[in-house]
Coordinates of C-alpha atoms in Angstrom, one line a residue:
Chain Y
M1 CA -19.2 -9.1 -30.6
E2 CA -16.0 -10.1 -28.7
T3 CA -15.5 -6.5 -27.9
F4 CA -18.7 -6.1 -26.4
I5 CA -18.3 -9.3 -24.2
A6 CA -14.9 -7.7 -23.0
I7 CA -16.7 -4.4 -22.2
Y8 CA -19.3 -6.4 -20.2
I9 CA -16.6 -8.2 -18.3
F10 CA -14.7 -4.9 -17.6
I11 CA -17.8 -3.5 -16.1
L12 CA -18.8 -6.4 -14.0
A13 CA -15.3 -7.0 -12.7
A14 CA -15.0 -3.2 -11.7
F15 CA -18.3 -3.5 -9.7
T16 CA -16.9 -6.7 -8.1
G17 CA -13.7 -5.1 -7.1
Y18 CA -15.5 -2.1 -5.6
E19 CA -17.9 -4.3 -3.7
V20 CA -15.4 -6.8 -2.4
I21 CA -13.0 -4.1 -0.9
S22 CA -15.8 -1.6 0.4
K23 CA -16.2 -3.3 3.8
V24 CA -12.5 -3.8 4.7
P25 CA -11.6 -2.6 8.2
V26 CA -8.6 -0.2 8.4
I27 CA -6.5 -2.6 10.2
L28 CA -6.4 -4.6 6.8
H29 CA -5.7 -1.7 4.5
T30 CA -2.0 -2.4 4.1
P31 CA -2.3 -6.3 3.7
M32 CA -5.2 -5.7 1.3
M33 CA -3.2 -3.3 -0.7
S34 CA -0.3 -5.8 -0.8
G35 CA -2.9 -8.6 -1.6
S36 CA -4.4 -6.9 -4.5
N37 CA -1.0 -6.2 -5.7
F38 CA -0.2 -10.0 -5.6
I39 CA -3.5 -10.5 -7.8
H40 CA -2.3 -8.2 -10.6
G41 CA 0.6 -10.5 -10.6
I42 CA -1.5 -12.6 -13.1
V43 CA 0.3 -10.4 -15.5
L44 CA 2.7 -13.3 -15.5
V45 CA 0.4 -15.4 -17.5
G46 CA 0.4 -12.4 -20.2
A47 CA 4.0 -12.0 -20.2
M48 CA 4.6 -15.8 -20.6
I49 CA 2.4 -15.7 -23.7
A50 CA 4.2 -12.6 -25.0
L51 CA 7.6 -14.3 -24.6
G52 CA 6.2 -17.7 -25.8
F53 CA 5.2 -16.4 -29.1
A54 CA 8.1 -13.8 -29.5
E55 CA 10.2 -14.2 -32.6
T56 CA 12.7 -11.6 -33.2
N57 CA 15.5 -11.0 -30.8
L58 CA 14.0 -7.6 -29.8
E59 CA 10.7 -9.3 -28.8
K60 CA 12.4 -12.0 -27.0
T61 CA 14.5 -9.5 -25.0
I62 CA 11.4 -7.4 -24.1
G63 CA 9.4 -10.5 -23.4
F64 CA 12.1 -11.9 -21.0
I65 CA 12.3 -8.6 -19.1
G66 CA 8.3 -8.8 -19.0
V67 CA 8.4 -12.3 -17.4
F68 CA 11.2 -11.4 -15.0
L69 CA 9.3 -8.4 -13.8
A70 CA 5.9 -10.2 -13.7
A71 CA 7.4 -13.1 -11.8
G72 CA 8.7 -10.6 -9.4
N73 CA 5.4 -9.0 -9.0
A74 CA 3.6 -12.3 -8.2
L75 CA 6.1 -13.8 -5.9
G76 CA 7.1 -10.9 -4.1
G77 CA 3.5 -9.8 -3.7
Y78 CA 2.7 -13.3 -2.4
V79 CA 5.5 -13.7 0.3
A80 CA 5.0 -10.1 1.4
T81 CA 1.1 -10.6 2.0
E82 CA 1.5 -13.9 3.4
R83 CA 4.0 -12.6 5.9
M84 CA 1.9 -9.9 7.0
L85 CA -1.5 -11.8 7.3
E86 CA 0.1 -14.8 9.3
M87 CA 0.7 -12.4 12.2
F88 CA -2.9 -11.3 12.8
K89 CA -3.9 -13.3 15.7
S90 CA -7.0 -13.0 18.0
S91 CA -6.5 -13.0 21.8
K92 CA -9.4 -15.4 22.2
K93 CA -7.7 -18.0 20.0
D94 CA -4.6 -17.8 22.3
A95 CA -6.3 -18.6 25.4
Q96 CA -7.8 -21.8 23.9
Chain T
M1 CA -11.0 -25.2 -29.6
L2 CA -8.6 -28.0 -28.8
N3 CA -9.1 -30.1 -25.8
S4 CA -6.0 -28.7 -24.3
E5 CA -7.1 -25.2 -24.8
I6 CA -10.3 -25.9 -23.0
I7 CA -8.5 -27.3 -20.0
I8 CA -6.4 -24.0 -20.1
Q9 CA -9.3 -21.8 -20.2
V10 CA -10.9 -23.7 -17.2
C11 CA -7.9 -23.2 -15.3
Y12 CA -8.1 -19.5 -16.0
L13 CA -11.6 -19.4 -15.0
I14 CA -11.0 -21.1 -11.8
A15 CA -8.0 -18.7 -11.0
A16 CA -10.3 -15.8 -11.6
I17 CA -13.0 -17.1 -9.3
V18 CA -10.4 -17.9 -6.6
F19 CA -8.8 -14.5 -6.8
I20 CA -12.2 -12.7 -6.1
L21 CA -13.0 -15.2 -3.3
G22 CA -9.5 -14.7 -1.9
L23 CA -9.8 -10.9 -1.9
K24 CA -13.1 -11.1 -0.3
R25 CA -11.5 -13.3 2.5
M26 CA -8.7 -11.0 2.9
S27 CA -11.2 -8.4 4.0
S28 CA -11.6 -10.0 7.4
P29 CA -8.7 -10.7 9.8
T30 CA -10.0 -14.2 10.8
T31 CA -10.1 -15.4 7.2
A32 CA -7.3 -13.2 5.7
R33 CA -4.7 -15.7 5.8
L34 CA -6.7 -18.3 4.0
G35 CA -7.7 -15.6 1.3
I36 CA -3.9 -15.1 0.3
V37 CA -3.3 -19.0 0.3
W38 CA -6.3 -19.4 -2.1
A39 CA -5.3 -16.6 -4.5
G40 CA -1.8 -18.1 -4.4
G41 CA -3.2 -21.5 -5.5
G42 CA -5.2 -19.7 -8.3
M43 CA -2.0 -18.1 -9.5
L44 CA -0.1 -21.3 -9.6
L45 CA -2.8 -23.0 -11.5
A46 CA -3.0 -20.3 -14.1
T47 CA 0.9 -20.1 -14.4
A48 CA 1.2 -23.9 -14.7
A49 CA -1.8 -24.1 -17.3
T50 CA 0.0 -21.3 -19.5
F51 CA 2.9 -23.6 -20.2
F52 CA 0.7 -25.9 -22.1
T53 CA -0.7 -23.2 -24.5
P54 CA -0.4 -24.6 -27.9
G55 CA 2.4 -23.1 -30.0
M56 CA 4.3 -21.8 -27.0
A57 CA 8.1 -21.5 -27.7
N58 CA 11.0 -20.3 -25.7
I59 CA 10.1 -22.4 -22.7
E60 CA 13.6 -22.3 -21.5
L61 CA 13.8 -18.5 -21.5
I62 CA 10.5 -18.4 -19.7
I63 CA 11.7 -20.6 -17.0
I64 CA 14.9 -18.7 -16.6
A65 CA 13.1 -15.5 -16.2
I66 CA 10.7 -16.7 -13.7
A67 CA 13.4 -18.3 -11.7
I68 CA 15.5 -15.1 -11.6
G69 CA 12.7 -12.6 -11.2
G70 CA 10.7 -14.7 -8.9
G71 CA 13.7 -16.0 -6.9
L72 CA 14.9 -12.5 -6.2
A73 CA 11.5 -11.1 -5.3
W74 CA 11.0 -14.3 -2.9
M75 CA 14.3 -13.8 -1.1
T76 CA 13.9 -10.0 -0.7
A77 CA 10.2 -10.3 0.4
K78 CA 11.3 -13.1 3.1
K79 CA 14.0 -10.9 4.4
V80 CA 12.6 -7.4 4.6
A81 CA 11.8 -5.9 7.8
M82 CA 8.0 -5.3 8.6
T83 CA 8.7 -1.6 8.8
D84 CA 10.0 -1.5 5.3
M85 CA 7.0 -3.4 3.8
P86 CA 5.5 -0.3 2.1
Q87 CA 8.2 0.4 -0.2
M88 CA 8.5 -3.3 -1.1
I89 CA 4.9 -3.3 -2.1
A90 CA 5.8 -0.3 -4.2
L91 CA 8.6 -2.2 -5.8
Y92 CA 6.6 -5.4 -6.6
N93 CA 3.8 -3.3 -8.0
G94 CA 6.1 -1.3 -10.1
M95 CA 7.4 -4.7 -11.7
G96 CA 3.8 -5.6 -12.5
G97 CA 3.4 -2.4 -14.3
G98 CA 6.7 -2.9 -16.0
A99 CA 5.5 -6.3 -17.2
A100 CA 2.2 -4.9 -18.5
A101 CA 4.3 -2.3 -20.6
A102 CA 6.6 -5.0 -21.8
I103 CA 3.6 -7.1 -23.0
A104 CA 2.3 -3.9 -24.8
A105 CA 5.7 -3.4 -26.4
V106 CA 6.0 -7.0 -27.7
E107 CA 2.7 -7.0 -29.1
M108 CA 3.1 -3.6 -30.8
F109 CA 6.5 -4.6 -32.4
K110 CA 5.1 -7.9 -33.8
V111 CA 4.4 -7.8 -37.4
H112 CA 0.9 -9.2 -37.2
E113 CA -2.0 -6.9 -38.1
L114 CA -4.0 -5.7 -35.0
E115 CA -7.5 -4.3 -34.9
I116 CA -7.6 -0.7 -34.1
S117 CA -9.3 -1.4 -30.8
V118 CA -6.6 -3.7 -29.8
E119 CA -4.1 -1.3 -30.9
I120 CA -5.6 1.6 -28.7
L121 CA -5.9 -0.6 -25.6
A122 CA -2.4 -2.0 -26.0
I123 CA -0.8 1.4 -26.2
I124 CA -2.9 2.9 -23.3
G125 CA -2.3 -0.2 -21.1
G126 CA 1.4 0.0 -22.0
I127 CA 1.6 3.9 -21.1
I128 CA -0.2 3.3 -17.6
G129 CA 2.0 0.2 -17.1
A130 CA 5.1 2.3 -17.8
I131 CA 4.1 5.3 -15.6
S132 CA 3.2 2.8 -12.7
F133 CA 6.6 1.3 -13.2
S134 CA 8.9 4.4 -13.1
G135 CA 6.6 6.0 -10.5
S136 CA 6.7 3.1 -8.2
I137 CA 10.5 2.9 -8.4
I138 CA 10.7 6.6 -7.3
A139 CA 8.2 5.9 -4.5
F140 CA 10.4 2.9 -3.5
G141 CA 13.6 5.1 -3.7
K142 CA 11.9 7.9 -1.4
L143 CA 10.5 5.6 1.3
Q144 CA 13.8 3.6 1.2
G145 CA 15.8 6.8 1.8
I146 CA 17.7 6.6 -1.4
I147 CA 16.0 9.7 -3.0
K148 CA 16.1 12.5 -0.3
G149 CA 13.9 15.7 -0.5
S150 CA 11.4 16.7 -3.0
F151 CA 12.1 18.3 -6.3
R152 CA 9.8 21.1 -6.8
F153 CA 10.0 24.2 -8.8
K154 CA 7.6 26.8 -10.3
G155 CA 5.6 25.6 -13.3
Q156 CA 6.2 21.9 -12.6
N157 CA 2.4 21.2 -13.0
L158 CA 2.6 23.0 -16.3
L159 CA 5.6 21.1 -17.4
N160 CA 3.9 17.6 -16.4
L161 CA 0.8 18.8 -18.2
L162 CA 3.2 19.4 -21.4
I163 CA 4.7 16.1 -21.1
M164 CA 1.3 14.4 -20.9
L165 CA 0.1 16.4 -23.9
L166 CA 3.2 15.3 -25.9
L167 CA 2.6 11.7 -24.8
I168 CA -1.1 11.9 -26.1
L169 CA 0.1 13.4 -29.4
I170 CA 2.8 10.9 -30.1
S171 CA 0.4 8.2 -29.2
I172 CA -2.1 9.1 -31.8
T173 CA 0.5 9.6 -34.6
T174 CA 1.8 6.1 -33.6
L175 CA -1.7 4.7 -33.9
M176 CA -2.2 6.3 -37.3
D177 CA 0.9 5.4 -39.0
F178 CA 1.1 2.0 -37.2
E179 CA 2.3 -0.1 -39.9
L180 CA 4.7 2.4 -41.3
M181 CA 6.9 3.1 -38.4
K182 CA 7.7 1.5 -35.0
N183 CA 10.0 4.1 -34.0
P184 CA 7.3 6.3 -32.2
V185 CA 6.3 3.2 -30.2
V186 CA 9.8 3.5 -28.5
A187 CA 9.2 7.2 -28.0
V188 CA 5.9 6.7 -26.5
F189 CA 7.4 4.4 -23.7
I190 CA 10.2 6.6 -23.0
I191 CA 7.9 9.5 -22.4
A192 CA 5.7 7.6 -20.3
L193 CA 8.5 6.5 -18.2
V194 CA 9.8 10.1 -17.8
F195 CA 6.2 11.1 -16.9
G196 CA 6.0 8.6 -14.1
I197 CA 9.3 10.0 -12.7
A198 CA 8.2 13.8 -13.1
M199 CA 4.8 12.9 -11.5
T200 CA 6.3 11.3 -8.4
L201 CA 9.5 13.3 -7.7
P202 CA 7.6 16.3 -6.2
I203 CA 5.3 14.2 -3.7
G204 CA 6.5 14.2 -0.1
G205 CA 7.3 11.1 1.7
A206 CA 4.1 11.3 4.0
D207 CA 1.9 11.3 0.9
M208 CA 3.7 8.4 -0.7
P209 CA 1.3 5.5 0.5
V210 CA -1.6 7.2 -1.3
V211 CA 0.6 7.4 -4.3
I212 CA 1.5 3.7 -4.1
S213 CA -2.0 2.7 -3.7
L214 CA -2.8 4.8 -7.0
Y215 CA -0.1 3.1 -8.9
N216 CA -1.4 -0.3 -7.5
A217 CA -4.8 0.4 -9.1
L218 CA -3.2 1.7 -12.4
T219 CA -1.0 -1.4 -12.7
G220 CA -4.3 -3.4 -12.3
L221 CA -6.0 -1.4 -15.1
A222 CA -3.0 -1.9 -17.2
V223 CA -3.0 -5.6 -16.7
G224 CA -6.8 -5.6 -17.5
F225 CA -6.0 -3.8 -20.9
E226 CA -3.2 -6.1 -21.8
G227 CA -5.5 -8.9 -21.0
Y228 CA -7.9 -7.6 -23.6
V229 CA -5.0 -7.4 -26.1
L230 CA -4.1 -11.0 -25.5
Q231 CA -7.7 -12.1 -25.3
N232 CA -7.0 -13.5 -21.7
Y233 CA -10.1 -13.3 -19.6
A234 CA -8.3 -14.1 -16.3
M235 CA -6.2 -11.1 -16.8
I236 CA -9.0 -8.9 -17.8
I237 CA -10.9 -10.0 -14.6
A238 CA -8.2 -9.9 -12.1
G239 CA -6.6 -6.8 -13.4
T240 CA -10.0 -4.9 -13.5
V241 CA -11.0 -6.1 -9.9
V242 CA -7.7 -4.7 -8.6
G243 CA -8.0 -1.6 -10.6
A244 CA -11.5 -0.8 -9.0
A245 CA -10.6 -2.1 -5.7
G246 CA -7.3 -0.2 -5.7
T247 CA -9.1 3.1 -6.6
L248 CA -11.5 2.7 -3.7
L249 CA -8.5 1.8 -1.5
T250 CA -6.6 5.1 -2.6
Q251 CA -9.9 7.2 -1.9
L252 CA -10.2 5.7 1.6
M253 CA -6.5 6.5 2.4
A254 CA -6.7 10.0 1.0
K255 CA -9.8 10.5 3.1
A256 CA -8.3 9.1 6.2
M257 CA -5.3 11.7 5.8
N258 CA -7.9 14.5 5.1
R259 CA -6.6 15.0 1.7
S260 CA -8.1 14.8 -1.8
L261 CA -6.2 12.8 -4.3
G262 CA -5.7 16.0 -6.4
N263 CA -4.2 17.7 -3.4
V264 CA -1.8 14.7 -2.9
L265 CA -0.6 14.8 -6.5
F266 CA -0.4 18.4 -7.2
S267 CA 0.5 20.1 -4.1
G268 CA 3.4 19.6 -1.8
F269 CA 2.1 19.5 1.8
G270 CA 3.2 15.9 2.6
D271 CA 6.7 17.1 3.3
Q272 CA 8.6 17.8 6.4
S273 CA 10.1 21.0 5.0
I274 CA 6.9 23.1 5.6
S275 CA 7.4 25.4 8.6
V276 CA 4.3 26.8 10.3
E277 CA 5.0 30.1 12.2
G278 CA 3.2 29.1 15.4
D279 CA 2.4 30.9 18.7
S280 CA 4.3 28.0 20.3
E281 CA 5.6 30.2 22.9
N282 CA 2.4 31.4 24.4
Q283 CA 1.1 27.9 25.1
G284 CA 2.7 27.4 28.6
E285 CA 5.0 24.7 29.5
M286 CA 5.4 21.0 29.1
K287 CA 5.4 19.1 32.3
P288 CA 7.9 16.3 32.5
I289 CA 7.2 12.9 34.4
E290 CA 9.6 10.1 35.5
S291 CA 9.1 6.7 34.2
S292 CA 8.4 5.2 37.7
D293 CA 5.6 7.7 38.4
A294 CA 4.3 7.0 35.0
S295 CA 4.2 3.2 35.4
I296 CA 2.5 3.5 39.0
M297 CA -0.2 5.8 37.4
M298 CA -1.0 3.2 34.9
A299 CA -0.7 0.2 37.1
F300 CA -3.3 1.5 39.3
A301 CA -5.5 2.8 36.6
Q302 CA -8.8 1.1 35.5
K303 CA -8.3 1.8 31.7
V304 CA -5.4 2.7 29.8
I305 CA -5.6 3.5 26.0
I306 CA -2.2 3.2 24.2
I307 CA -1.7 5.4 21.3
P308 CA 1.2 4.3 19.1
G309 CA 2.7 6.3 16.2
Y310 CA 5.5 6.7 13.9
G311 CA 8.0 7.3 16.6
M312 CA 7.3 4.0 18.3
A313 CA 8.0 2.3 15.1
V314 CA 11.1 4.2 14.4
A315 CA 12.4 3.4 18.0
Q316 CA 11.2 -0.4 17.3
A317 CA 9.7 -0.2 20.7
Q318 CA 6.4 -2.2 19.9
Q319 CA 7.6 -5.5 21.5
K320 CA 8.5 -3.6 24.8
V321 CA 5.2 -1.7 24.8
W322 CA 3.3 -5.0 24.3
E323 CA 5.4 -6.6 27.2
F324 CA 4.4 -3.5 29.4
S325 CA 0.8 -3.9 28.2
Q326 CA 0.7 -7.6 29.2
L327 CA 2.0 -6.7 32.8
L328 CA -0.8 -4.0 32.9
I329 CA -3.4 -6.7 31.8
E330 CA -2.1 -9.1 34.5
R331 CA -2.8 -6.4 37.1
G332 CA -6.4 -6.3 35.9
V333 CA -6.1 -3.0 33.9
D334 CA -8.3 -2.6 30.8
V335 CA -5.7 -2.0 28.0
K336 CA -6.6 -1.0 24.5
F337 CA -4.7 0.2 21.5
A338 CA -5.9 3.1 19.6
I339 CA -4.6 3.5 16.1
H340 CA -5.1 6.4 13.8
P341 CA -5.7 5.3 10.1
V342 CA -2.5 7.1 9.0
A343 CA -0.3 5.9 11.9
R344 CA 3.1 4.9 10.5
R345 CA 3.1 5.1 6.8
M346 CA 0.2 3.4 5.4
P347 CA -3.5 2.8 6.8
G348 CA -3.0 -0.5 8.6
H349 CA 0.7 -0.5 8.7
M350 CA 0.7 0.1 12.4
N351 CA -1.6 -2.8 12.9
V352 CA 0.9 -5.1 11.1
L353 CA 3.8 -3.8 13.3
L354 CA 1.7 -4.5 16.4
A355 CA 0.6 -7.9 15.2
E356 CA 4.3 -8.6 14.6
A357 CA 5.0 -7.8 18.3
G358 CA 2.2 -10.3 19.2
V359 CA -0.6 -7.8 20.1
P360 CA -4.0 -9.5 19.2
Y361 CA -6.1 -7.6 16.8
D362 CA -9.2 -7.6 19.1
L363 CA -7.4 -5.1 21.5
I364 CA -6.7 -2.7 18.6
Y365 CA -9.4 -0.2 17.8
D366 CA -9.9 2.4 15.0
A367 CA -10.4 6.1 15.8
E368 CA -14.1 6.0 15.2
E369 CA -14.5 2.9 17.4
I370 CA -12.5 4.3 20.5
N371 CA -13.0 8.0 20.5
Q372 CA -16.0 7.9 22.9
E373 CA -14.0 5.9 25.3
F374 CA -11.5 8.5 26.0
K375 CA -14.0 10.4 28.4
N376 CA -13.7 7.5 30.8
C377 CA -10.3 6.5 30.4
D378 CA -7.8 7.1 33.2
V379 CA -4.5 7.3 31.2
A380 CA -3.9 7.8 27.5
L381 CA -0.3 6.8 26.7
V382 CA 0.8 8.4 23.6
I383 CA 4.1 6.8 22.2
G384 CA 5.6 8.6 19.2
A385 CA 2.3 10.0 17.9
N386 CA 2.0 13.6 17.5
D387 CA -0.2 15.1 14.7
V388 CA -2.8 12.6 15.1
V389 CA -3.7 13.5 18.7
N390 CA -3.4 17.3 18.2
P391 CA -6.7 18.7 19.4
V392 CA -6.0 21.8 16.9
A393 CA -7.5 19.7 14.4
R394 CA -11.0 20.0 16.1
T395 CA -10.6 23.6 17.3
D396 CA -8.4 25.8 15.1
P397 CA -9.7 26.4 11.7
S398 CA -6.6 28.3 10.8
S399 CA -4.4 25.1 11.4
P400 CA -3.3 23.2 8.3
I401 CA -4.5 20.1 9.8
Y402 CA -7.9 21.4 10.7
G403 CA -10.6 18.9 10.1
M404 CA -8.4 15.8 10.0
P405 CA -9.8 13.0 12.0
I406 CA -7.9 12.6 15.3
L407 CA -7.8 10.4 18.3
D408 CA -9.3 12.5 21.1
A409 CA -6.7 11.7 23.7
D410 CA -7.2 15.2 25.3
Y411 CA -10.5 13.9 26.7
S412 CA -8.9 11.3 28.9
A413 CA -8.2 12.1 32.6
N414 CA -4.3 11.8 32.2
I415 CA -2.2 11.9 29.2
I416 CA 1.4 10.7 29.2
V417 CA 3.4 11.5 26.0
V418 CA 6.3 9.6 25.3
K419 CA 8.6 11.7 23.1
R420 CA 12.4 12.2 22.2
G421 CA 12.4 16.0 22.6
Q422 CA 10.4 19.1 22.5
G423 CA 10.1 19.6 18.7
A424 CA 7.1 19.7 16.5
G425 CA 5.5 16.9 14.7
F426 CA 5.9 15.6 11.1
S427 CA 3.6 18.5 9.7
G428 CA 5.8 21.1 11.8
I429 CA 2.7 22.1 13.8
Q430 CA 2.9 22.7 17.4
N431 CA 0.8 20.3 19.3
S432 CA -1.6 22.0 22.0
L433 CA -2.1 18.7 23.7
F434 CA 1.5 18.7 25.1
F435 CA 0.7 21.8 27.0
L436 CA -2.6 20.8 28.7
D437 CA -2.6 20.6 32.6
N438 CA -3.2 16.9 32.7
T439 CA -0.4 16.1 30.1
K440 CA 2.8 14.9 31.5
M441 CA 5.8 14.3 29.2
L442 CA 8.1 11.4 29.5
Y443 CA 11.2 12.2 27.4
G444 CA 13.4 9.5 25.9
D445 CA 13.8 6.9 23.2
G446 CA 10.6 5.0 22.7
K447 CA 12.2 1.3 23.3
E448 CA 14.3 2.7 26.4
V449 CA 11.2 4.3 28.0
A450 CA 9.2 1.1 27.4
A451 CA 12.0 -1.0 28.9
N452 CA 11.9 1.4 31.9
L453 CA 8.2 1.1 32.4
V454 CA 8.4 -2.7 32.2
Q455 CA 11.2 -2.6 34.8
T456 CA 9.4 -0.2 37.2
I457 CA 6.2 -2.0 37.1
K458 CA 7.9 -5.3 38.0
E459 CA 9.3 -3.6 40.9
L460 CA 5.9 -2.6 42.4

């Protein structure tokens, strides 16, 4: 049963991803790619769990590398996206 | 379920919702900034909650790893120039893929018994993550200029196919004898890493954005699969959403470049080395213009459309160009920026560079939005763009870029092309726009030319 629930979630999430991005204007493609890159930084949570329950030294080492990489994905992705998006200004706003 | 577990699950649920809402907000320029802040809040919440998972150990190790990895990424992302953003996205994305592979490895090395469905998804997610990891690093190296040229030889696709078959074969053996031997697990990851490198090395720099976008989608998918392994729904949802969104984004990018994804991955066009034997001699002469004449022409025009390209970004001329545009706007000239989807390295990258220079986004138009306007435009100012304004894409079926959507600058009454020299463009194709009667060439470095234009218009 768990497996089927997971499959339903996969399918619904896939449609959501497709829908959410389908109306993106070209000017936002690069920030959008960076933003979605940030969102799969949630892998950090998984890496933390993997390391948190690691027992042997081998598991700990790989887990440590995992958390290290995942933190890079999340933080780097956030800062890069934020820096790009904070520059988008409207000329109308400036006039106010 | 323990009380603390319920709270953690609620945090994950909120994070998943906020990610989707954040992505949605990121799809419009007015709300985009808030979108990333929301998503960031969700990430913070999910990460904080995970620390309280019952039974968690190695907390110090986790904090150290986050501090080092996150700190390094934070510093590099703060420092990097906007022009280098695409390769940094590739790098951070590769790290995510590597993390997914690491999760798979830890779970597979653990002694506990795994269900067969979990085993399969763990190994598939791990393979995809590892490919994305090594592939993204090669992409980073290529865009950063660390890896030069492309490595291509006969039978390369066949070799890649063989590597892939080997990978599948070893994965299946690993799954069958899972409890008996752990060594094949190591082999699977090594071959996956090699495959990512072999896939990416032959691809030329111009095609790299599409590849990075593809790896972004793959990392998302890998994260979703590892989420299933860990029974973590936030990971399943966020990973799958990115997987699907990234796939669509990859298709949009490939389409904007008039290529199919297969074409990008398995043939070598996105490379400078291709030389096209052209009838360049018979197209007449390019007519030069002085910058003073050019600025007078634009100062007394009604409508000027500026087409920035790769060359402008290389010359770092965007600030000067915007300064010049502001002077034109003060004189009552209708100034618009027309951006081709693949200007610079990624769709939208040029918009980011213009935004950095201070150009408001409502002056910036897509090819589709502005192409009709060239007919009643007095001057089209082309700065460092070449192939994207080449009319042969419309007229000459024998040209390699035939069919690619272009900006119809040739319809405008006058065209001024700012260019360093007389050479051909990125694709090596001669540009017939440069030889039109109403085209004038303004030779020089983009930044100097723009500074001269500013100077001369101030003296008017």
